[in-house]
mmCIF file of C-alpha atoms in Angstrom:
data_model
loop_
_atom_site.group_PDB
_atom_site.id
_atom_site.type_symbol
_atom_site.label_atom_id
_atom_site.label_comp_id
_atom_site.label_asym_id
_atom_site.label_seq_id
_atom_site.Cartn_x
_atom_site.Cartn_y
_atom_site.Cartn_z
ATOM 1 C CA UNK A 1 22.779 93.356 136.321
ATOM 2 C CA UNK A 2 25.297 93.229 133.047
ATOM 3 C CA UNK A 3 22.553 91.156 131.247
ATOM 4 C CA UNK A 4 19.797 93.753 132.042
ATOM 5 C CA UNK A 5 21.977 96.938 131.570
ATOM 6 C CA UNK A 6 24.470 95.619 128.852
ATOM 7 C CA UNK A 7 27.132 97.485 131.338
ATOM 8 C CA UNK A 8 27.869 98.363 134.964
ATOM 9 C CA UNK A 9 30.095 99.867 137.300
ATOM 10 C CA UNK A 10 31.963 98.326 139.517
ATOM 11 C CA UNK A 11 31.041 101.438 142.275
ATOM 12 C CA UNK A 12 27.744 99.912 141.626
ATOM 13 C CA UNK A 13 28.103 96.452 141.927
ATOM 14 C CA UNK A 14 30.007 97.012 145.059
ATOM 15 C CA UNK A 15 27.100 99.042 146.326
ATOM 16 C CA UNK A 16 24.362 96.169 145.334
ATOM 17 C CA UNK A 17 26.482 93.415 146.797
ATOM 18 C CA UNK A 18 27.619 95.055 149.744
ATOM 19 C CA UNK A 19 31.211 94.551 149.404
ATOM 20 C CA UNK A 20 34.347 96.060 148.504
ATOM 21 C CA UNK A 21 35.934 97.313 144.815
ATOM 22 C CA UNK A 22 38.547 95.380 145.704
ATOM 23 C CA UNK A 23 36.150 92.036 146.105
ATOM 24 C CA UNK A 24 34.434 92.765 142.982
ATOM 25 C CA UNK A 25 37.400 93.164 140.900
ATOM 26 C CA UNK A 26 38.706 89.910 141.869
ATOM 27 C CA UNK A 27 34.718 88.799 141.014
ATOM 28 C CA UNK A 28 34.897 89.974 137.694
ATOM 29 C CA UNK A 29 37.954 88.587 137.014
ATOM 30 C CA UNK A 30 37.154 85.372 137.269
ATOM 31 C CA UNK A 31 34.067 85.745 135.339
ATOM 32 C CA UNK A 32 35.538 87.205 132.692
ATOM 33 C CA UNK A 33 38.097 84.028 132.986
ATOM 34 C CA UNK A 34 35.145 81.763 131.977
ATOM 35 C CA UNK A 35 33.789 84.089 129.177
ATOM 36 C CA UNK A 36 30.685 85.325 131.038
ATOM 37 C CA UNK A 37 32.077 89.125 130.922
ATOM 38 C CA UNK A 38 34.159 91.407 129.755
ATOM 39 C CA UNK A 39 36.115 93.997 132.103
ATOM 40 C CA UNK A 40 36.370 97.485 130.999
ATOM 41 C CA UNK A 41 37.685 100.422 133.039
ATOM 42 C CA UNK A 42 35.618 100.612 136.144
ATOM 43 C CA UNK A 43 33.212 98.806 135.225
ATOM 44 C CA UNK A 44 32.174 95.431 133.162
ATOM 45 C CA UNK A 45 29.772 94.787 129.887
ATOM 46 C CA UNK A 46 28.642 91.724 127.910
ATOM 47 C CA UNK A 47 30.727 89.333 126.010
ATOM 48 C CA UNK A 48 31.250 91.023 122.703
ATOM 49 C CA UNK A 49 30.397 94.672 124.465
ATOM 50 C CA UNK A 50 32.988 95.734 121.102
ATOM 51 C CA UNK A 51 29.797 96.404 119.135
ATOM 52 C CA UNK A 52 27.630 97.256 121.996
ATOM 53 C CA UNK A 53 26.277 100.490 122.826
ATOM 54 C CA UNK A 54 25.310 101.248 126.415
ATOM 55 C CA UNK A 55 21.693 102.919 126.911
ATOM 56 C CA UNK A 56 21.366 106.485 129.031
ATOM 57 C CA UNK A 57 19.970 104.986 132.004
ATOM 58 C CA UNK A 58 23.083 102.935 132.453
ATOM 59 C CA UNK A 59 25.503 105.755 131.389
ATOM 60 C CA UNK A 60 24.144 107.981 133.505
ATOM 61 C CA UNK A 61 24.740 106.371 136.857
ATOM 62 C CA UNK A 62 28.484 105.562 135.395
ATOM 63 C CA UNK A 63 31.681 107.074 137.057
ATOM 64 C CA UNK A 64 29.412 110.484 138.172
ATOM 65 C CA UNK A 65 32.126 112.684 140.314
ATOM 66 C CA UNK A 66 34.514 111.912 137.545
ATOM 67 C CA UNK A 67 32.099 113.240 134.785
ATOM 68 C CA UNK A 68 31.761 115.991 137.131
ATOM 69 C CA UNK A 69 34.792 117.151 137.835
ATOM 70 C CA UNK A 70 36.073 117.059 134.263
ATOM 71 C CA UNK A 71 32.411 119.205 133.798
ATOM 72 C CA UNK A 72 34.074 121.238 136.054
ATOM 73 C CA UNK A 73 37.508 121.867 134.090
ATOM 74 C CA UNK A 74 35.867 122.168 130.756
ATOM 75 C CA UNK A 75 33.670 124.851 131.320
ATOM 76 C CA UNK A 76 36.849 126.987 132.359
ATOM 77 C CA UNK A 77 37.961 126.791 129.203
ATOM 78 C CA UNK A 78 34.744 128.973 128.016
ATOM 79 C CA UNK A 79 34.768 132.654 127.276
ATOM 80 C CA UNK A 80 32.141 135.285 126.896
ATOM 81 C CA UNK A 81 31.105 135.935 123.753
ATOM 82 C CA UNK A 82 32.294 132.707 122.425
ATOM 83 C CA UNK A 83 30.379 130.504 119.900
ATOM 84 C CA UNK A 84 31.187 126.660 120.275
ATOM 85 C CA UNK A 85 29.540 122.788 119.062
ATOM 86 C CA UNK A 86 28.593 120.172 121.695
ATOM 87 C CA UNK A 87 28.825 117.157 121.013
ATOM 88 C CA UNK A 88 25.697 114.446 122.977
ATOM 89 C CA UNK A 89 26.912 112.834 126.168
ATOM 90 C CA UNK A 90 26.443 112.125 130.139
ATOM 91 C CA UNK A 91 29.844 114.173 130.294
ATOM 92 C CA UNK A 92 28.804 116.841 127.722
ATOM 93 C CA UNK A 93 25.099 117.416 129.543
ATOM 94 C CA UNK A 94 27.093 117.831 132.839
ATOM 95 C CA UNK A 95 29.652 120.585 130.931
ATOM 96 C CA UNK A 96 25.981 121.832 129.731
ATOM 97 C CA UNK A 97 24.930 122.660 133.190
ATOM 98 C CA UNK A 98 27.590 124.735 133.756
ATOM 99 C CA UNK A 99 27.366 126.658 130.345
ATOM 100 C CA UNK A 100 24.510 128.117 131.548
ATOM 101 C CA UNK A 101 26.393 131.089 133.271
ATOM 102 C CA UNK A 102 28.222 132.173 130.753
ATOM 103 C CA UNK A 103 27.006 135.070 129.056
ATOM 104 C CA UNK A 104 26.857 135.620 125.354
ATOM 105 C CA UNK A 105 27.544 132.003 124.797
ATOM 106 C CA UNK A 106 26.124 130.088 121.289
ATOM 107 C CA UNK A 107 25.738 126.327 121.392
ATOM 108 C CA UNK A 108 25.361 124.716 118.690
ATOM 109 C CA UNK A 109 24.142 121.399 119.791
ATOM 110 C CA UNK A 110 22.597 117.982 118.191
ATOM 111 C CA UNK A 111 21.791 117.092 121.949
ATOM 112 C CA UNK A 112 18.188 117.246 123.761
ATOM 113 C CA UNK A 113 19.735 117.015 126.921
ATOM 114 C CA UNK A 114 21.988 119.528 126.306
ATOM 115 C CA UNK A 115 19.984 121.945 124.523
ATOM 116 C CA UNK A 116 17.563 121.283 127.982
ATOM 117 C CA UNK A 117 20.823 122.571 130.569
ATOM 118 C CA UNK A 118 20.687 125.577 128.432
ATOM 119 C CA UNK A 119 17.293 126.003 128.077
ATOM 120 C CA UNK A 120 16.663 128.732 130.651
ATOM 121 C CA UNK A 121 20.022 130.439 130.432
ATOM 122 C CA UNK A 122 18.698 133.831 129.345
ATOM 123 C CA UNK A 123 22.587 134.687 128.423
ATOM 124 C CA UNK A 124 23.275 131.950 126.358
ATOM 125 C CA UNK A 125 21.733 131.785 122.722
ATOM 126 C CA UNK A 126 21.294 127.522 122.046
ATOM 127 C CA UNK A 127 21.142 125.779 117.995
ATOM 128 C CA UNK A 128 19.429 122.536 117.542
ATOM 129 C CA UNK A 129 20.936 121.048 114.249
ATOM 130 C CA UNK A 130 17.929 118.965 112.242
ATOM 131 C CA UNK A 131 17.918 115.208 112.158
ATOM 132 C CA UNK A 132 16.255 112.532 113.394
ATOM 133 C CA UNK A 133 15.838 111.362 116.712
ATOM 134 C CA UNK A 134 17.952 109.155 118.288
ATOM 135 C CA UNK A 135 16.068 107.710 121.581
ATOM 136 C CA UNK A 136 18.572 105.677 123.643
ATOM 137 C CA UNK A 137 20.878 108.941 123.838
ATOM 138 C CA UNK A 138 17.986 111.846 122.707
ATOM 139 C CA UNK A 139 20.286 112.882 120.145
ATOM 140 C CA UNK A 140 19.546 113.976 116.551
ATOM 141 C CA UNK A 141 21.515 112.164 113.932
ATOM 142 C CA UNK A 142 21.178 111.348 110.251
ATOM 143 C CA UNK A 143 21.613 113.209 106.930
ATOM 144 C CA UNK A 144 19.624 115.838 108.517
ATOM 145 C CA UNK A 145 21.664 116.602 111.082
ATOM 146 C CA UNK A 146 24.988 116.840 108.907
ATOM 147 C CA UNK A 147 23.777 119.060 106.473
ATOM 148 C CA UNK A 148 22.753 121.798 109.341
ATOM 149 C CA UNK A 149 26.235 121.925 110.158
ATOM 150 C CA UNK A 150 27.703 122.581 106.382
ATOM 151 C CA UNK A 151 29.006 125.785 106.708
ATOM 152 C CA UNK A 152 29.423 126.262 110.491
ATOM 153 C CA UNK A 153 32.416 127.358 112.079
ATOM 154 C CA UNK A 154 33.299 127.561 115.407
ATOM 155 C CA UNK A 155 36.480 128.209 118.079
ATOM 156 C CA UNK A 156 36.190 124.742 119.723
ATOM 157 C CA UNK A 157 33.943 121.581 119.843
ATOM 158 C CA UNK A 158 33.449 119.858 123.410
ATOM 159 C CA UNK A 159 32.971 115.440 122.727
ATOM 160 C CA UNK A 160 32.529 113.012 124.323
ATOM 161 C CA UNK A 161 32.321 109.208 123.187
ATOM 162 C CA UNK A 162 32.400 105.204 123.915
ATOM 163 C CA UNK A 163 36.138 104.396 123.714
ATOM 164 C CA UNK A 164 39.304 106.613 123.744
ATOM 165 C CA UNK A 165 43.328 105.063 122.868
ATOM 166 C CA UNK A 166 46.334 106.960 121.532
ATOM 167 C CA UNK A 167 46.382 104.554 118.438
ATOM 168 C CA UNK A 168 42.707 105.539 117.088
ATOM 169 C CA UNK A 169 41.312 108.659 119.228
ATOM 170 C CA UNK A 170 37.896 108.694 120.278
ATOM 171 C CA UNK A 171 35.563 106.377 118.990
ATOM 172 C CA UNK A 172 31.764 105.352 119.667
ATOM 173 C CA UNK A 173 29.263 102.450 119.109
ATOM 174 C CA UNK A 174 26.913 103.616 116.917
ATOM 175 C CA UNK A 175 27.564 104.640 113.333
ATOM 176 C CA UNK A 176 25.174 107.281 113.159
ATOM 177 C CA UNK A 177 26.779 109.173 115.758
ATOM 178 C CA UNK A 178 30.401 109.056 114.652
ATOM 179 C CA UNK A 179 28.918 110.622 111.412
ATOM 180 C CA UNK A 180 27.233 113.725 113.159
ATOM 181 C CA UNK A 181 30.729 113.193 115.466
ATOM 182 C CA UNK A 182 32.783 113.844 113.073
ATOM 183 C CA UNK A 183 30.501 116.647 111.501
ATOM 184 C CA UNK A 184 31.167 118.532 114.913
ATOM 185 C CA UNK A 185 34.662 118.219 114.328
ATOM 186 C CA UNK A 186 35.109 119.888 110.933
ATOM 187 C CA UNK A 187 33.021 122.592 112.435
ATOM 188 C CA UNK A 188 35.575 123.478 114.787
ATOM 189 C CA UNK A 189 38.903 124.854 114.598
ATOM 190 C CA UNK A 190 39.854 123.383 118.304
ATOM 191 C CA UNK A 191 38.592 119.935 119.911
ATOM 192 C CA UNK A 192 38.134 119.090 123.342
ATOM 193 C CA UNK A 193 37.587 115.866 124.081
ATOM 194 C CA UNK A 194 35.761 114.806 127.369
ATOM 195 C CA UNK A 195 36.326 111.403 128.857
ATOM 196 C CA UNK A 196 36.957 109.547 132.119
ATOM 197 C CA UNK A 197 39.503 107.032 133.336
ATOM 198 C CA UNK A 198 37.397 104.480 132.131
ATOM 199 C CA UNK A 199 36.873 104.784 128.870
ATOM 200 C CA UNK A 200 40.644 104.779 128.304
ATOM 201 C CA UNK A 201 41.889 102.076 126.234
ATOM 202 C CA UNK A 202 38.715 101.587 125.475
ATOM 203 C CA UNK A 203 38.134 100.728 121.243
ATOM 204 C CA UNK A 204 34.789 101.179 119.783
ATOM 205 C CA UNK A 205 33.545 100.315 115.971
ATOM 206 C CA UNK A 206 33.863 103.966 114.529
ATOM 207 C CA UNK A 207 36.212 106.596 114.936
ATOM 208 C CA UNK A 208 34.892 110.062 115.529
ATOM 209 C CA UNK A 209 38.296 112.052 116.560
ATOM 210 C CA UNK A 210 41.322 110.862 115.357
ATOM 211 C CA UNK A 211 44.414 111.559 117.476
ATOM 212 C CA UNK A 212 45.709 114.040 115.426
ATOM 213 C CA UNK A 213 43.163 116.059 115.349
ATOM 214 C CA UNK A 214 42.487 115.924 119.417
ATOM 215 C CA UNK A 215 43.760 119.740 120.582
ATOM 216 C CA UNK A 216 43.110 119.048 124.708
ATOM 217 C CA UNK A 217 42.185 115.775 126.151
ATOM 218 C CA UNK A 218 39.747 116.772 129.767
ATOM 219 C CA UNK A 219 39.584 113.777 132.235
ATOM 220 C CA UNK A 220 39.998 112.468 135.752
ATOM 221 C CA UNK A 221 43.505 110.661 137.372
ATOM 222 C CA UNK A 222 42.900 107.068 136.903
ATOM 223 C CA UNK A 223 43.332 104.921 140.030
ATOM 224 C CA UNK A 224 46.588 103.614 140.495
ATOM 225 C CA UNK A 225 46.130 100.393 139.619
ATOM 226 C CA UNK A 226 44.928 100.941 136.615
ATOM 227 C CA UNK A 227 47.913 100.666 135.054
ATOM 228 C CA UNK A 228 46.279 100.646 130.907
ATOM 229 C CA UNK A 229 44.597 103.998 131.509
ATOM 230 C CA UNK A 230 47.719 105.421 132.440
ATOM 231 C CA UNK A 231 49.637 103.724 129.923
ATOM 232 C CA UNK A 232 47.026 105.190 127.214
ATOM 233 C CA UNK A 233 47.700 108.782 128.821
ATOM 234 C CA UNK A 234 51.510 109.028 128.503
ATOM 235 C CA UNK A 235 50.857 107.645 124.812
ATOM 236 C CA UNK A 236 48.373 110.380 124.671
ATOM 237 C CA UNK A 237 50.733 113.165 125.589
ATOM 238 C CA UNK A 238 53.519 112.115 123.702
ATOM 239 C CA UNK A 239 51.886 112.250 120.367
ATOM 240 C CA UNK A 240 50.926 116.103 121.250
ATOM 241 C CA UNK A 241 47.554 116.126 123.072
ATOM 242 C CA UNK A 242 47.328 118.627 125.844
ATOM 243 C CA UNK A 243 46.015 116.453 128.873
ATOM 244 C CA UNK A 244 44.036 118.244 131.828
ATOM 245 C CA UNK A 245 43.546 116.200 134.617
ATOM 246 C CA UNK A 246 41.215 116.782 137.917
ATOM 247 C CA UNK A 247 41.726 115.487 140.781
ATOM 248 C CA UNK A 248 39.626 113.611 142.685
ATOM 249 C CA UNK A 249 39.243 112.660 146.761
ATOM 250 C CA UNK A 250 39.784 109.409 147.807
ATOM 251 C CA UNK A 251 36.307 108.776 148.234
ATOM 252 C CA UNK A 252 35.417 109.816 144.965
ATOM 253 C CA UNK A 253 34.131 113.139 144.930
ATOM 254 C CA UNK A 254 35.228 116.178 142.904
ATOM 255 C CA UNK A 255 37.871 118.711 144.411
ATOM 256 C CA UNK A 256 37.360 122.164 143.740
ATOM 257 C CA UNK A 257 38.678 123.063 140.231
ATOM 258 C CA UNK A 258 40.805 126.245 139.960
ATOM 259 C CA UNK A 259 40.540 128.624 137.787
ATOM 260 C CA UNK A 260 41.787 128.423 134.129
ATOM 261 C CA UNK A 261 44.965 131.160 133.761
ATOM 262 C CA UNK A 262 44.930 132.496 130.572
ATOM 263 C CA UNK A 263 45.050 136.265 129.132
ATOM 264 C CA UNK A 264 41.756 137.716 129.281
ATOM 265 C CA UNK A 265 38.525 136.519 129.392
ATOM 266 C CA UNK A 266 36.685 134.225 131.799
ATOM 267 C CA UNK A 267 38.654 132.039 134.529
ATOM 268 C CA UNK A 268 42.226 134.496 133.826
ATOM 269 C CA UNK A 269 44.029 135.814 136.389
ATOM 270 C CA UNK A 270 47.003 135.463 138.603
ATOM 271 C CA UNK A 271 45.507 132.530 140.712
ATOM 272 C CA UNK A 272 47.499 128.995 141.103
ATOM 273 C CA UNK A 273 44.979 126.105 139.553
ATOM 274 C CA UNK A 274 43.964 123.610 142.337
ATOM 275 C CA UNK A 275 42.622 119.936 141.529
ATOM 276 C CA UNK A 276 44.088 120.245 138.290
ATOM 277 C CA UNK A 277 47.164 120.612 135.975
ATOM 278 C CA UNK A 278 47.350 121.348 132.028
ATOM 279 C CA UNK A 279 50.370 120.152 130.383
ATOM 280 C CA UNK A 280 50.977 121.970 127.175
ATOM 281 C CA UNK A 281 53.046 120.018 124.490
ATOM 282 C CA UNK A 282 55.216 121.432 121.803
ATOM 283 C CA UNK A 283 54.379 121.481 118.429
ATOM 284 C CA UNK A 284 51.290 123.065 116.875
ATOM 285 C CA UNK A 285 48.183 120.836 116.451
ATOM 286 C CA UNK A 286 47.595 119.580 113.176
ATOM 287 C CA UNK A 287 43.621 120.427 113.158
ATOM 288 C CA UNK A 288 41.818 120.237 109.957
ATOM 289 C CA UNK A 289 39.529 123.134 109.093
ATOM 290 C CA UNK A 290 36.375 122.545 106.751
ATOM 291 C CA UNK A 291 36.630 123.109 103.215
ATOM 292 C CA UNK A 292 40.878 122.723 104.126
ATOM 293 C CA UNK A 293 43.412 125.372 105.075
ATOM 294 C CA UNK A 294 42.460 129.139 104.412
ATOM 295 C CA UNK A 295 42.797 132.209 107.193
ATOM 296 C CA UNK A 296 41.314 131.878 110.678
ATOM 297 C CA UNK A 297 38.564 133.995 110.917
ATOM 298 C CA UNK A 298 39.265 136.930 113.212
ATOM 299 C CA UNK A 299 36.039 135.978 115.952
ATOM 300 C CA UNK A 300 37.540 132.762 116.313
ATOM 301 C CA UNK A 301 39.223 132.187 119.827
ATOM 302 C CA UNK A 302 41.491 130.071 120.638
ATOM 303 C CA UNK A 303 41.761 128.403 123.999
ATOM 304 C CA UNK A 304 43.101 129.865 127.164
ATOM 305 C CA UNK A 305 46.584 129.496 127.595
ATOM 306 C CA UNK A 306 47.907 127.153 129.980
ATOM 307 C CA UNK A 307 49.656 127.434 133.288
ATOM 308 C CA UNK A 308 53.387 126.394 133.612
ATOM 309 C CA UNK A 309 53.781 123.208 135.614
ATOM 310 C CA UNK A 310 53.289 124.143 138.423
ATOM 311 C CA UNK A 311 53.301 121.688 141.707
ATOM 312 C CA UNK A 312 49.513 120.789 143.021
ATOM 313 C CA UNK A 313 50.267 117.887 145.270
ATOM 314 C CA UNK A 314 49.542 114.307 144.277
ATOM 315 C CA UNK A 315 45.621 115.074 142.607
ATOM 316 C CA UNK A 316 46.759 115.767 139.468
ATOM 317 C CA UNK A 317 49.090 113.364 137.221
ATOM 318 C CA UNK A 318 52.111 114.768 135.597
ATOM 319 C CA UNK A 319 52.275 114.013 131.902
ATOM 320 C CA UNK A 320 54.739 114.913 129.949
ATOM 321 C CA UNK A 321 56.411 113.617 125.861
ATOM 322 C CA UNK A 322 58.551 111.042 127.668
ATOM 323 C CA UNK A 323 62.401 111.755 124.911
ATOM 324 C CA UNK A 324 63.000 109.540 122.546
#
């Protein structure tokens, strides 16, 4: 299965084998012992899977409820009338679905599968940026695509990617990508990056978000074994990234998301969050604006504000800047 799909899970092995996680943990273990695999977060990939890019088919089918509920928790932080980038992505298509209800939304997207989510939302007004089409992910990249977004400014972009550590941010396999990636990101004056447990810890060949620049980190609570991804949280956190977590049932599917508290617009009121907790950290994100520095424009929103810590039971981790 790794040799035909350059990746799998192990949800799916476990399912094709007829055994237990547990089982096929211990499995891959031992094969990556004699060089056969390597082990990634939830799942495994070729020897050398470093420069590797998994195809759609394969992402697709990868860690679903998690990409779900984090869809879930991302599209709370979307107002009316607001005009964002999203990036292309399993996790960003899913976020896409739920876009669609949001009236007077613009995407700007370099994503088919996005731009196809959105495609019958009569509310929501949808950009394709230019480029040239990129067939294992259907997204439009190149020189093309780069020089549609010269110019563009938006509150926040929503990305996803291959690989995600505190030491280089979010990075991705193909270098195309990272450059209409990172395109996105000067766009925006806020980033949200999308990505599951397993993809923490994760390093790809090109950076497309450094850590710096990160505003809100949306993903899922890692098992508790996995010991790296939370380990790549807490360094996360303490170098300023606001990390929203959902929760997630014990046999894998999505609890209901609460709503995002904030002051005005959609998802505000007076309601405690459930499946899911924001942790704010102090200090002001150091995001870089195109062009460099200059006034906010005045349309520009920025993102709901958070709710205090407040206790949600053991779905949700607690992350906080551990003092130094």
């Amino acid at each position: 299965m790794v040799r035909a799909n350059g990746a799998v899970s192990l949800r799916e092995l476990a399912r094709v084998v007829q055994t237990s996680e547990v089982t096929v943990r211990r499995d891959v273990r031992a094969l990556e012992a004699e060089g056969l695999l390597d082990r990634r977060h939830g799942g495994a990939v070729l020897p050398g899977g470093f420069t590797r890019e998994t195809g759609f088919p394969q992402k697709s089918h990868m860690a679903t409820a998690e990409k779900t509920a984090i869809a879930d928790l991302a599209a709370g932080l979307v107002e009316e009338g607001e005009a964002i980038v999203v990036g292309a992505g399993t996790t960003t298509q899913e976020l896409a679905r739920r876009l669609a209800r949001v009236p007077g939304l613009t995407v700007v997207t370099n994503s088919l599968l996005v731009a196809q989510a959105l495609a019958h939302a009569n509310r929501v007004e949808v950009v394709m940026t230019g480029g040239t089409l990129r067939g294992s992910n259907y997204a439009l990249v190149g020189s093309g695509a780069e020089q549609s977004l010269q110019g563009l400014r938006v509150s926040r972009a929503f990305l996803s990617g291959s690989g995600l550590t505190a030491e280089r941010g979010l990075s991705t396999s193909n270098m195309l990508s990272a450059s209409v990636d990172r395109a996105l990101v000067q766009a925006a004056a806020e980033v949200v990056v999308l990505a599951d447990h397993t993809k923490l810890g994760t390093d790809t060949m090109f950076q497309t978000v450094p850590t710096d620049v990160m505003t809100r980190l949306v993903t899922d609570k890692p098992p508790p074994q996995d010991d790296r991804a939370g380990t790549e949280l807490q360094a996360l956190a303490d170098q300023g990234v606001q990390i929203t977590v959902a929760g997630m049932t014990p046999a894998g599917a999505a609890e209901a998301p609460g709503p995002v508290q904030g002051s005005g617009g959609r998802g505000s009121g007076g309601e405690k969050g459930q499946g899911r907790r924001d942790v704010p950290m102090p200090g002001q994100r150091r995001n870089i604006p195109p062009g460099g520095g200059g006034s906010q424009p005045s349309q520009l929103r920025s993102a709901p504000a958070l709710p205090e810590q407040s206790p949600v039971g053991n779905r949700v981790a607690d992350l906080a800047p551990r003092r130094r």
